[in-house]
PDB file of C-alpha atoms and ligand atoms in Angstrom:
ATOM      1  CA  MET A 178     -10.748  -5.455   0.700  1.00  0.00           C
ATOM      2  CA  GLU A 179     -14.147  -4.487  -0.370  1.00  0.00           C
ATOM      3  CA  LEU A 180     -14.474  -2.027   2.421  1.00  0.00           C
ATOM      4  CA  LEU A 181     -11.204  -0.523   1.362  1.00  0.00           C
ATOM      5  CA  ALA A 182     -12.020  -0.260  -2.094  1.00  0.00           C
ATOM      6  CA  LYS A 183     -15.397   1.477  -1.230  1.00  0.00           C
ATOM      7  CA  LEU A 184     -13.656   4.096   1.197  1.00  0.00           C
ATOM      8  CA  ALA A 185     -10.808   4.664  -1.188  1.00  0.00           C
ATOM      9  CA  LYS A 186     -13.343   5.542  -3.889  1.00  0.00           C
ATOM     10  CA  TYR A 187     -14.261   8.720  -2.040  1.00  0.00           C
ATOM     11  CA  ARG A 188     -10.763  10.160  -3.075  1.00  0.00           C
ATOM     12  CA  TYR A 189      -9.329   7.894  -5.791  1.00  0.00           C
ATOM     13  CA  GLY A 190     -10.229   6.390  -9.055  1.00  0.00           C
ATOM     14  CA  HIS A 191      -6.926   5.039 -10.418  1.00  0.00           C
ATOM     15  CA  PHE A 192      -5.463   1.825  -8.956  1.00  0.00           C
ATOM     16  CA  ALA A 193      -2.011  -0.002  -9.607  1.00  0.00           C
ATOM     17  CA  GLN A 194      -1.171  -3.320  -8.753  1.00  0.00           C
ATOM     18  CA  GLU A 195       2.019  -5.565  -9.054  1.00  0.00           C
ATOM     19  CA  ILE A 196       1.667  -8.109 -11.798  1.00  0.00           C
ATOM     20  CA  PRO A 197       1.967 -10.927 -11.229  1.00  0.00           C
ATOM     21  CA  GLY A 198      -0.094 -10.204  -8.259  1.00  0.00           C
ATOM     22  CA  TYR A 199      -2.759 -11.256  -5.951  1.00  0.00           C
ATOM     23  CA  HIS A 200      -5.715 -11.889  -8.280  1.00  0.00           C
ATOM     24  CA  ILE A 201      -8.341 -11.059  -5.410  1.00  0.00           C
ATOM     25  CA  ALA A 202      -7.109  -7.434  -5.328  1.00  0.00           C
ATOM     26  CA  HIS A 203      -7.607  -6.916  -8.986  1.00  0.00           C
ATOM     27  CA  LYS A 204     -11.126  -8.456  -8.898  1.00  0.00           C
ATOM     28  CA  VAL A 205     -12.200  -6.339  -6.148  1.00  0.00           C
ATOM     29  CA  PHE A 206     -10.994  -2.958  -7.398  1.00  0.00           C
ATOM     30  CA  ASP A 207     -12.210  -3.667 -10.790  1.00  0.00           C
ATOM     31  CA  SER A 208     -15.552  -4.517  -9.505  1.00  0.00           C
ATOM     32  CA  TYR A 209     -15.623  -1.118  -7.889  1.00  0.00           C
ATOM     33  CA  GLY A 210     -14.882   0.490 -11.271  1.00  0.00           C
ATOM     34  CA  TYR A 211     -11.200   1.587 -10.624  1.00  0.00           C
ATOM     35  CA  ASN A 212      -9.098   2.064 -13.700  1.00  0.00           C
ATOM     36  CA  ILE A 213      -6.306  -0.446 -13.290  1.00  0.00           C
ATOM     37  CA  GLU A 214      -2.605  -0.314 -14.032  1.00  0.00           C
ATOM     38  CA  ALA A 215      -0.438  -3.490 -14.148  1.00  0.00           C
ATOM     39  CA  ILE A 216       3.062  -2.756 -12.891  1.00  0.00           C
ATOM     40  CA  GLY A 217       5.927  -5.117 -13.335  1.00  0.00           C
ATOM     41  CA  VAL A 218       7.766  -6.717 -10.236  1.00  0.00           C
ATOM     42  CA  ASP A 219      11.722  -7.641 -10.080  1.00  0.00           C
ATOM     43  CA  LYS A 220      13.918  -8.986  -7.384  1.00  0.00           C
ATOM     44  CA  ASN A 221      13.169  -5.944  -5.237  1.00  0.00           C
ATOM     45  CA  GLY A 222       9.151  -6.231  -5.719  1.00  0.00           C
ATOM     46  CA  LEU A 223       7.244  -3.536  -7.450  1.00  0.00           C
ATOM     47  CA  MET A 224       9.049  -1.477 -10.080  1.00  0.00           C
ATOM     48  CA  ILE A 225       8.574   1.892  -8.596  1.00  0.00           C
ATOM     49  CA  GLU A 226       9.918   3.579 -11.783  1.00  0.00           C
ATOM     50  CA  GLU A 227       7.056   1.952 -13.898  1.00  0.00           C
ATOM     51  CA  LEU A 228       4.599   3.130 -11.537  1.00  0.00           C
ATOM     52  CA  LYS A 229       5.674   6.657 -11.749  1.00  0.00           C
ATOM     53  CA  LYS A 230       4.925   6.579 -15.547  1.00  0.00           C
ATOM     54  CA  THR A 231       1.211   5.699 -14.762  1.00  0.00           C
ATOM     55  CA  LYS A 232      -1.521   8.090 -13.320  1.00  0.00           C
ATOM     56  CA  ALA A 233      -2.173   5.678 -10.650  1.00  0.00           C
ATOM     57  CA  GLN A 234      -3.133   7.294  -7.203  1.00  0.00           C
ATOM     58  CA  ILE A 235      -3.451   3.905  -5.327  1.00  0.00           C
ATOM     59  CA  VAL A 236      -0.753   1.260  -5.441  1.00  0.00           C
ATOM     60  CA  TYR A 237      -1.216  -2.192  -4.034  1.00  0.00           C
ATOM     61  CA  ILE A 238       1.650  -4.192  -2.859  1.00  0.00           C
ATOM     62  CA  THR A 239       2.723  -7.318  -0.932  1.00  0.00           C
ATOM     63  CA  PRO A 240       6.258  -5.967   0.056  1.00  0.00           C
ATOM     64  CA  THR A 241       7.336  -8.461   2.526  1.00  0.00           C
ATOM     65  CA  HIS A 242       6.844 -11.503   0.486  1.00  0.00           C
ATOM     66  CA  GLN A 243       5.693 -10.639  -2.955  1.00  0.00           C
ATOM     67  CA  TYR A 244       2.569 -12.731  -4.160  1.00  0.00           C
ATOM     68  CA  PRO A 245       3.664 -14.848  -5.747  1.00  0.00           C
ATOM     69  CA  THR A 246       7.256 -14.385  -6.640  1.00  0.00           C
ATOM     70  CA  GLY A 247       8.422 -14.107  -3.130  1.00  0.00           C
ATOM     71  CA  ALA A 248      10.518 -11.022  -3.598  1.00  0.00           C
ATOM     72  CA  THR A 249      11.239  -8.719  -0.589  1.00  0.00           C
ATOM     73  CA  MET A 250      11.057  -4.875  -1.026  1.00  0.00           C
ATOM     74  CA  PRO A 251      14.160  -3.356   0.459  1.00  0.00           C
ATOM     75  CA  ILE A 252      13.869  -0.617   2.871  1.00  0.00           C
ATOM     76  CA  ALA A 253      15.410   2.018   0.448  1.00  0.00           C
ATOM     77  CA  ASN A 254      12.521   1.034  -2.130  1.00  0.00           C
ATOM     78  CA  ARG A 255       9.891   1.496   0.658  1.00  0.00           C
ATOM     79  CA  LEU A 256      11.112   4.977   1.547  1.00  0.00           C
ATOM     80  CA  LYS A 257      11.226   5.747  -2.258  1.00  0.00           C
ATOM     81  CA  LEU A 258       7.816   4.707  -2.868  1.00  0.00           C
ATOM     82  CA  ILE A 259       6.471   6.459   0.318  1.00  0.00           C
ATOM     83  CA  ASP A 260       8.110   9.626  -0.906  1.00  0.00           C
ATOM     84  CA  TYR A 261       6.475   9.203  -4.217  1.00  0.00           C
ATOM     85  CA  MET A 262       3.117   8.439  -3.058  1.00  0.00           C
ATOM     86  CA  ARG A 263       3.032  11.231  -0.710  1.00  0.00           C
ATOM     87  CA  SER A 264       4.146  13.592  -3.419  1.00  0.00           C
ATOM     88  CA  ILE A 265       0.901  12.735  -5.259  1.00  0.00           C
ATOM     89  CA  ASN A 266      -1.181  12.602  -2.084  1.00  0.00           C
ATOM     90  CA  GLY A 267      -1.841   8.940  -3.090  1.00  0.00           C
ATOM     91  CA  LEU A 268      -2.355   5.807  -0.989  1.00  0.00           C
ATOM     92  CA  ILE A 269      -0.301   2.567  -0.643  1.00  0.00           C
ATOM     93  CA  ILE A 270      -2.085  -0.507   0.141  1.00  0.00           C
ATOM     94  CA  GLU A 271       0.352  -2.798   2.089  1.00  0.00           C
ATOM     95  CA  ASP A 272      -0.898  -6.269   2.117  1.00  0.00           C
ATOM     96  CA  ASP A 273       1.178  -7.948   4.654  1.00  0.00           C
ATOM     97  CA  TYR A 274      -0.417 -11.335   4.730  1.00  0.00           C
ATOM     98  CA  ASP A 275       2.198 -13.675   5.854  1.00  0.00           C
ATOM     99  CA  SER A 276       5.241 -11.843   7.517  1.00  0.00           C
ATOM    100  CA  GLU A 277       4.304 -13.712  10.910  1.00  0.00           C
ATOM    101  CA  LEU A 278       5.316 -16.680   9.243  1.00  0.00           C
ATOM    102  CA  ALA A 279       8.742 -15.671   7.945  1.00  0.00           C
ATOM    103  CA  TYR A 280      11.341 -17.943   9.204  1.00  0.00           C
ATOM    104  CA  ASN A 281      14.474 -17.144   7.291  1.00  0.00           C
ATOM    105  CA  ASN A 282      14.644 -13.438   6.780  1.00  0.00           C
ATOM    106  CA  ARG A 283      15.019 -10.689   9.158  1.00  0.00           C
ATOM    107  CA  PRO A 284      12.115  -8.447   9.335  1.00  0.00           C
ATOM    108  CA  ILE A 285      11.932  -5.076   7.622  1.00  0.00           C
ATOM    109  CA  PRO A 286       9.911  -2.459   8.948  1.00  0.00           C
ATOM    110  CA  SER A 287       6.534  -1.840   7.420  1.00  0.00           C
ATOM    111  CA  LEU A 288       5.741   0.803   4.989  1.00  0.00           C
ATOM    112  CA  GLN A 289       2.798   1.862   7.397  1.00  0.00           C
ATOM    113  CA  GLY A 290       5.267   2.275  10.257  1.00  0.00           C
ATOM    114  CA  LEU A 291       7.870   4.176   8.142  1.00  0.00           C
ATOM    115  CA  ASP A 292       5.234   6.465   6.805  1.00  0.00           C
ATOM    116  CA  ARG A 293       3.912   7.943   9.893  1.00  0.00           C
ATOM    117  CA  GLY A 294       1.446   9.864   7.770  1.00  0.00           C
ATOM    118  CA  ASP A 295      -1.593   9.710   5.792  1.00  0.00           C
ATOM    119  CA  ASN A 296      -0.602   7.446   2.764  1.00  0.00           C
ATOM    120  CA  VAL A 297      -0.432   3.958   3.860  1.00  0.00           C
ATOM    121  CA  VAL A 298      -3.111   1.369   4.605  1.00  0.00           C
ATOM    122  CA  TYR A 299      -1.843  -1.623   6.256  1.00  0.00           C
ATOM    123  CA  LEU A 300      -3.612  -5.124   5.716  1.00  0.00           C
ATOM    124  CA  GLY A 301      -3.181  -8.186   8.061  1.00  0.00           C
ATOM    125  CA  THR A 302      -5.079 -11.368   8.044  1.00  0.00           C
ATOM    126  CA  PHE A 303      -5.112 -14.349  10.413  1.00  0.00           C
ATOM    127  CA  ALA A 304      -5.688 -16.593   7.199  1.00  0.00           C
ATOM    128  CA  LYS A 305      -2.319 -17.795   7.015  1.00  0.00           C
ATOM    129  CA  ALA A 306      -0.909 -17.779  10.581  1.00  0.00           C
ATOM    130  CA  LEU A 307      -4.176 -19.179  12.324  1.00  0.00           C
ATOM    131  CA  SER A 308      -6.575 -20.462   9.804  1.00  0.00           C
ATOM    132  CA  PRO A 309      -8.296 -19.299   6.766  1.00  0.00           C
ATOM    133  CA  SER A 310     -11.684 -20.450   7.850  1.00  0.00           C
ATOM    134  CA  ILE A 311     -12.105 -18.050  10.798  1.00  0.00           C
ATOM    135  CA  ARG A 312     -12.347 -15.137   8.176  1.00  0.00           C
ATOM    136  CA  VAL A 313     -10.720 -12.550  10.273  1.00  0.00           C
ATOM    137  CA  GLY A 314      -8.585  -9.778   8.969  1.00  0.00           C
ATOM    138  CA  TYR A 315      -7.801  -6.371   9.776  1.00  0.00           C
ATOM    139  CA  MET A 316      -6.750  -3.011   8.421  1.00  0.00           C
ATOM    140  CA  VAL A 317      -4.683  -0.038   9.977  1.00  0.00           C
ATOM    141  CA  VAL A 318      -5.961   2.961   8.106  1.00  0.00           C
ATOM    142  CA  PRO A 319      -4.963   6.518   7.839  1.00  0.00           C
ATOM    143  CA  SER A 320      -6.899   9.033  10.001  1.00  0.00           C
ATOM    144  CA  TRP A 321      -8.877  10.528   7.081  1.00  0.00           C
ATOM    145  CA  MET A 322     -10.111   7.280   6.333  1.00  0.00           C
ATOM    146  CA  MET A 323     -11.181   6.313   9.709  1.00  0.00           C
ATOM    147  CA  LYS A 324     -13.134   9.369   9.817  1.00  0.00           C
ATOM    148  CA  LEU A 325     -14.754   8.596   6.507  1.00  0.00           C
ATOM    149  CA  TYR A 326     -15.462   5.186   7.768  1.00  0.00           C
ATOM    150  CA  LYS A 327     -17.247   6.549  10.990  1.00  0.00           C
ATOM    151  CA  GLU A 328     -19.342   8.969   8.925  1.00  0.00           C
ATOM    152  CA  SER A 329     -20.365   6.675   5.944  1.00  0.00           C
ATOM    153  CA  TYR A 330     -20.708   3.374   7.666  1.00  0.00           C
ATOM    154  CA  ASP A 331     -22.105   3.860  11.100  1.00  0.00           C
ATOM    155  CA  ALA A 332     -24.535   1.327  10.350  1.00  0.00           C
ATOM    156  CA  HIS A 333     -21.971  -1.223   9.016  1.00  0.00           C
ATOM    157  CA  PHE A 334     -21.340  -4.323  11.274  1.00  0.00           C
ATOM    158  CA  ALA A 335     -18.323  -6.519  10.920  1.00  0.00           C
ATOM    159  CA  ARG A 336     -19.007  -9.782   9.378  1.00  0.00           C
ATOM    160  CA  VAL A 337     -16.856 -11.327  11.972  1.00  0.00           C
ATOM    161  CA  SER A 338     -18.729 -12.467  15.050  1.00  0.00           C
ATOM    162  CA  LEU A 339     -18.037 -10.897  18.360  1.00  0.00           C
ATOM    163  CA  THR A 340     -17.436 -14.200  19.692  1.00  0.00           C
ATOM    164  CA  THR A 341     -14.818 -14.938  17.405  1.00  0.00           C
ATOM    165  CA  GLN A 342     -13.159 -11.461  17.903  1.00  0.00           C
ATOM    166  CA  LEU A 343     -13.304 -11.782  21.801  1.00  0.00           C
ATOM    167  CA  THR A 344     -11.906 -15.272  21.747  1.00  0.00           C
ATOM    168  CA  LEU A 345      -9.016 -14.004  19.516  1.00  0.00           C
ATOM    169  CA  ALA A 346      -8.509 -11.095  21.834  1.00  0.00           C
ATOM    170  CA  THR A 347      -8.285 -13.559  24.811  1.00  0.00           C
ATOM    171  CA  PHE A 348      -6.154 -15.879  23.003  1.00  0.00           C
ATOM    172  CA  MET A 349      -3.634 -12.990  22.504  1.00  0.00           C
ATOM    173  CA  LYS A 350      -3.984 -11.352  26.012  1.00  0.00           C
ATOM    174  CA  GLU A 351      -3.154 -14.649  27.536  1.00  0.00           C
ATOM    175  CA  GLY A 352      -0.039 -15.043  25.438  1.00  0.00           C
ATOM    176  CA  HIS A 353      -1.218 -18.057  23.426  1.00  0.00           C
ATOM    177  CA  TRP A 354      -0.608 -16.197  20.103  1.00  0.00           C
ATOM    178  CA  ASP A 355       2.911 -15.465  20.673  1.00  0.00           C
ATOM    179  CA  ARG A 356       3.541 -18.981  21.507  1.00  0.00           C
ATOM    180  CA  HIS A 357       1.530 -20.218  18.657  1.00  0.00           C
ATOM    181  CA  ILE A 358       3.537 -17.931  16.085  1.00  0.00           C
ATOM    182  CA  ARG A 359       6.922 -19.101  17.767  1.00  0.00           C
ATOM    183  CA  ARG A 360       5.587 -22.806  17.305  1.00  0.00           C
ATOM    184  CA  ILE A 361       4.481 -22.598  13.811  1.00  0.00           C
ATOM    185  CA  ARG A 362       7.639 -20.855  12.621  1.00  0.00           C
ATOM    186  CA  THR A 363       9.761 -23.849  13.924  1.00  0.00           C
ATOM    187  CA  LEU A 364       7.131 -26.260  12.333  1.00  0.00           C
ATOM    188  CA  ASN A 365       6.945 -24.527   9.031  1.00  0.00           C
ATOM    189  CA  LYS A 366      10.667 -24.172   8.752  1.00  0.00           C
ATOM    190  CA  LYS A 367      10.562 -28.212   9.069  1.00  0.00           C
ATOM    191  CA  LYS A 368       7.835 -28.743   6.720  1.00  0.00           C
ATOM    192  CA  HIS A 369       9.546 -26.483   4.280  1.00  0.00           C
ATOM    193  CA  GLN A 370      12.697 -28.431   4.502  1.00  0.00           C
ATOM    194  CA  ALA A 371      10.896 -31.795   4.260  1.00  0.00           C
ATOM    195  CA  MET A 372       9.154 -30.375   0.950  1.00  0.00           C
ATOM    196  CA  LYS A 373      12.435 -29.402  -0.513  1.00  0.00           C
ATOM    197  CA  GLU A 374      14.331 -32.668   0.352  1.00  0.00           C
ATOM    198  CA  ALA A 375      11.230 -34.804  -0.847  1.00  0.00           C
ATOM    199  CA  LEU A 376      11.302 -32.726  -4.162  1.00  0.00           C
ATOM    200  CA  LYS A 377      14.790 -33.402  -4.656  1.00  0.00           C
ATOM    201  CA  LYS A 378      14.480 -36.966  -3.906  1.00  0.00           C
ATOM    202  CA  HIS A 379      11.419 -37.788  -6.028  1.00  0.00           C
ATOM    203  CA  LEU A 380      11.693 -35.228  -8.741  1.00  0.00           C
ATOM    204  CA  GLY A 381      15.513 -35.325  -9.314  1.00  0.00           C
ATOM    205  CA  LYS A 382      17.062 -32.834 -11.685  1.00  0.00           C
ATOM    206  CA  SER A 383      13.701 -32.221 -13.525  1.00  0.00           C
ATOM    207  CA  PHE A 384      12.866 -28.958 -11.590  1.00  0.00           C
ATOM    208  CA  THR A 385      14.140 -25.442 -10.480  1.00  0.00           C
ATOM    209  CA  ILE A 386      12.775 -23.818  -7.464  1.00  0.00           C
ATOM    210  CA  VAL A 387      11.719 -20.175  -8.193  1.00  0.00           C
ATOM    211  CA  ALA A 388      10.447 -19.172  -4.800  1.00  0.00           C
ATOM    212  CA  GLN A 389      10.907 -20.432  -1.229  1.00  0.00           C
ATOM    213  CA  GLY A 390      12.001 -19.769   2.334  1.00  0.00           C
ATOM    214  CA  ALA A 391       8.922 -18.081   3.543  1.00  0.00           C
ATOM    215  CA  GLY A 392       5.295 -18.400   3.708  1.00  0.00           C
ATOM    216  CA  LEU A 393       3.491 -21.848   3.246  1.00  0.00           C
ATOM    217  CA  ALA A 394       4.743 -22.773  -0.307  1.00  0.00           C
ATOM    218  CA  ILE A 395       7.391 -23.638  -2.571  1.00  0.00           C
ATOM    219  CA  LEU A 396       7.124 -22.778  -6.281  1.00  0.00           C
ATOM    220  CA  ILE A 397       8.798 -24.842  -9.028  1.00  0.00           C
ATOM    221  CA  VAL A 398       9.153 -24.790 -12.732  1.00  0.00           C
ATOM    222  CA  PRO A 399      10.305 -27.535 -14.933  1.00  0.00           C
ATOM    223  CA  THR A 400      13.923 -27.622 -16.380  1.00  0.00           C
ATOM    224  CA  LYS A 401      12.706 -28.691 -19.559  1.00  0.00           C
ATOM    225  CA  LYS A 402      11.438 -26.107 -22.303  1.00  0.00           C
ATOM    226  CA  ASP A 403       7.956 -25.964 -23.881  1.00  0.00           C
ATOM    227  CA  PHE A 404       6.049 -27.489 -20.839  1.00  0.00           C
ATOM    228  CA  ASP A 405       2.349 -27.856 -21.152  1.00  0.00           C
ATOM    229  CA  TRP A 406       0.944 -26.477 -17.723  1.00  0.00           C
ATOM    230  CA  LYS A 407      -2.531 -27.351 -18.606  1.00  0.00           C
ATOM    231  CA  ARG A 408      -1.795 -30.984 -19.230  1.00  0.00           C
ATOM    232  CA  LEU A 409      -0.035 -30.979 -15.924  1.00  0.00           C
ATOM    233  CA  GLN A 410      -3.056 -29.929 -14.407  1.00  0.00           C
ATOM    234  CA  THR A 411      -5.595 -32.299 -16.212  1.00  0.00           C
ATOM    235  CA  LEU A 412      -3.161 -35.126 -15.456  1.00  0.00           C
ATOM    236  CA  ALA A 413      -2.854 -34.333 -11.719  1.00  0.00           C
ATOM    237  CA  GLU A 414      -6.707 -33.937 -11.542  1.00  0.00           C
ATOM    238  CA  ASN A 415      -7.149 -37.484 -13.099  1.00  0.00           C
ATOM    239  CA  ALA A 416      -4.737 -38.530  -9.990  1.00  0.00           C
ATOM    240  CA  HIS A 417      -7.007 -36.547  -7.663  1.00  0.00           C
ATOM    241  CA  ILE A 418      -4.394 -34.064  -7.015  1.00  0.00           C
ATOM    242  CA  LYS A 419      -5.187 -30.347  -7.020  1.00  0.00           C
ATOM    243  CA  ILE A 420      -2.623 -28.274  -8.745  1.00  0.00           C
ATOM    244  CA  TYR A 421      -2.284 -24.492  -8.205  1.00  0.00           C
ATOM    245  CA  LEU A 422      -0.653 -22.705 -11.335  1.00  0.00           C
ATOM    246  CA  ALA A 423       0.886 -19.483 -10.220  1.00  0.00           C
ATOM    247  CA  LYS A 424      -0.253 -17.773 -13.636  1.00  0.00           C
ATOM    248  CA  GLU A 425      -3.931 -18.731 -12.973  1.00  0.00           C
ATOM    249  CA  ARG A 426      -4.017 -16.659  -9.730  1.00  0.00           C
ATOM    250  CA  SER A 427      -1.818 -13.878 -10.237  1.00  0.00           C
ATOM    251  CA  GLY A 428      -2.010 -12.848 -14.049  1.00  0.00           C
ATOM    252  CA  GLY A 429       0.998 -11.709 -15.947  1.00  0.00           C
ATOM    253  CA  GLU A 430       3.623 -14.148 -17.525  1.00  0.00           C
ATOM    254  CA  PHE A 431       4.849 -15.961 -14.208  1.00  0.00           C
ATOM    255  CA  GLU A 432       4.452 -19.443 -14.701  1.00  0.00           C
ATOM    256  CA  ALA A 433       5.239 -21.923 -11.889  1.00  0.00           C
ATOM    257  CA  VAL A 434       3.563 -24.595  -9.705  1.00  0.00           C
ATOM    258  CA  ARG A 435       2.624 -23.507  -6.277  1.00  0.00           C
ATOM    259  CA  LEU A 436       3.240 -26.579  -3.895  1.00  0.00           C
ATOM    260  CA  GLY A 437       1.756 -25.522  -0.463  1.00  0.00           C
ATOM    261  CA  PHE A 438       2.614 -27.477   2.602  1.00  0.00           C
ATOM    262  CA  GLY A 439       0.776 -25.607   5.265  1.00  0.00           C
ATOM    263  CA  GLY A 440      -2.201 -27.740   5.238  1.00  0.00           C
ATOM    264  CA  PHE A 441      -0.159 -31.015   5.531  1.00  0.00           C
ATOM    265  CA  ARG A 442       1.246 -32.573   8.624  1.00  0.00           C
ATOM    266  CA  LEU A 443       4.981 -33.013   8.534  1.00  0.00           C
ATOM    267  CA  GLU A 444       4.877 -36.843   7.982  1.00  0.00           C
ATOM    268  CA  GLU A 445       2.315 -36.175   5.000  1.00  0.00           C
ATOM    269  CA  ILE A 446       4.559 -34.107   2.871  1.00  0.00           C
ATOM    270  CA  GLU A 447       6.617 -36.839   1.441  1.00  0.00           C
ATOM    271  CA  VAL A 448       3.721 -38.963   0.639  1.00  0.00           C
ATOM    272  CA  ALA A 449       2.024 -35.973  -1.259  1.00  0.00           C
ATOM    273  CA  VAL A 450       5.217 -35.145  -3.141  1.00  0.00           C
ATOM    274  CA  GLU A 451       5.746 -38.724  -4.062  1.00  0.00           C
ATOM    275  CA  ALA A 452       2.165 -38.752  -5.634  1.00  0.00           C
ATOM    276  CA  PHE A 453       2.788 -35.393  -7.423  1.00  0.00           C
ATOM    277  CA  ALA A 454       6.184 -36.755  -8.535  1.00  0.00           C
ATOM    278  CA  ASP A 455       4.304 -39.787 -10.550  1.00  0.00           C
ATOM    279  CA  VAL A 456       2.327 -36.915 -12.446  1.00  0.00           C
ATOM    280  CA  TRP A 457       5.143 -34.829 -13.066  1.00  0.00           C
ATOM    281  CA  LYS A 458       7.389 -37.425 -14.397  1.00  0.00           C
ATOM    282  CA  SER A 459       4.713 -38.786 -16.744  1.00  0.00           C
ATOM    283  CA  MET A 460       4.843 -35.262 -18.621  1.00  0.00           C
TER     284      MET A 460
HETATM  285  C1  PLP B 679      -1.608 -12.010  -1.050  1.00  0.00           C
HETATM  286  C2  PLP B 679      -2.733 -12.217  -0.142  1.00  0.00           C
HETATM  287  N1  PLP B 679      -3.300 -11.339   0.570  1.00  0.00           N
HETATM  288  C3  PLP B 679      -4.244 -11.669   1.509  1.00  0.00           C
HETATM  289  C4  PLP B 679      -4.672 -12.891   1.682  1.00  0.00           C
HETATM  290  C5  PLP B 679      -5.726 -13.296   2.864  1.00  0.00           C
HETATM  291  O1  PLP B 679      -6.905 -13.258   2.411  1.00  0.00           O
HETATM  292  P1  PLP B 679      -8.084 -13.231   3.710  1.00  0.00           P
HETATM  293  O2  PLP B 679      -7.771 -12.743   4.757  1.00  0.00           O
HETATM  294  O3  PLP B 679      -9.272 -12.801   2.737  1.00  0.00           O
HETATM  295  O4  PLP B 679      -8.239 -14.910   3.627  1.00  0.00           O
HETATM  296  C6  PLP B 679      -4.065 -14.070   0.956  1.00  0.00           C
HETATM  297  C7  PLP B 679      -4.638 -15.467   1.052  1.00  0.00           C
HETATM  298  O5  PLP B 679      -4.411 -16.178   0.403  1.00  0.00           O
HETATM  299  C8  PLP B 679      -3.015 -13.609  -0.049  1.00  0.00           C
HETATM  300  O6  PLP B 679      -2.510 -14.615  -0.735  1.00  0.00           O
END
């Protein structure tokens, strides 16, 4: 993301982002001195008409599985956004961080694939589908950006070691990656179902699910009003439970607890939800 912010700076200075949206994108582009616009999100993802009212030349989106609301941008909106960004000679940053993990939706073509031009950067990562600790991600960039990269960064070495890169390449070449993806899709679907069932069993009618069905988390909100989110976090911490609040990591007014299941084994999920339920019920 840093490299992208640096390269895009040669052409652009005005950045827009979905809000709520991925806090890291905001931090990085802010640190490179971009003007930043916050664009709202609805059930179809980024609100394109809002974007058009700004002077933004770059827009960062998570169209397949909006972070954190889970919205998917339909193909008509993808085409509309591409048309608009092309008309201003702007740049779309398509962060497709977890589409390999989708286990319910049918895939929609990426904006990068639909564009066939110079206006989209596609970002992928192995953080979700494989492991966050190997720190491997990739970008598919337009030719003008590749040229710029080669000219300006001929002394820039990737931070991912060659050993890791070659191991991953061999892993793919030998077919393990495809098998791995198929296996984790099935497993994640089971984990998702297990978490949903455990939530129903231990939290009863005290919650509503606001995002589910893809990725590695279920987001919930309480049914009762005037909920003290900070207190929930403190009580959880006292019980040695780490709680992720959507608002802290994505700005805006979207409030929810993000309950991740990716790091748990299937049989651990109910135990974890039960411990969380004790805290939740004490609110
Ligand atoms: C929206 C989004 N994009 C990208 C990433 C992956 O980032 P990285 O590859 O730096 O771990 C994440 C990880 O949580 C994410 O939530």
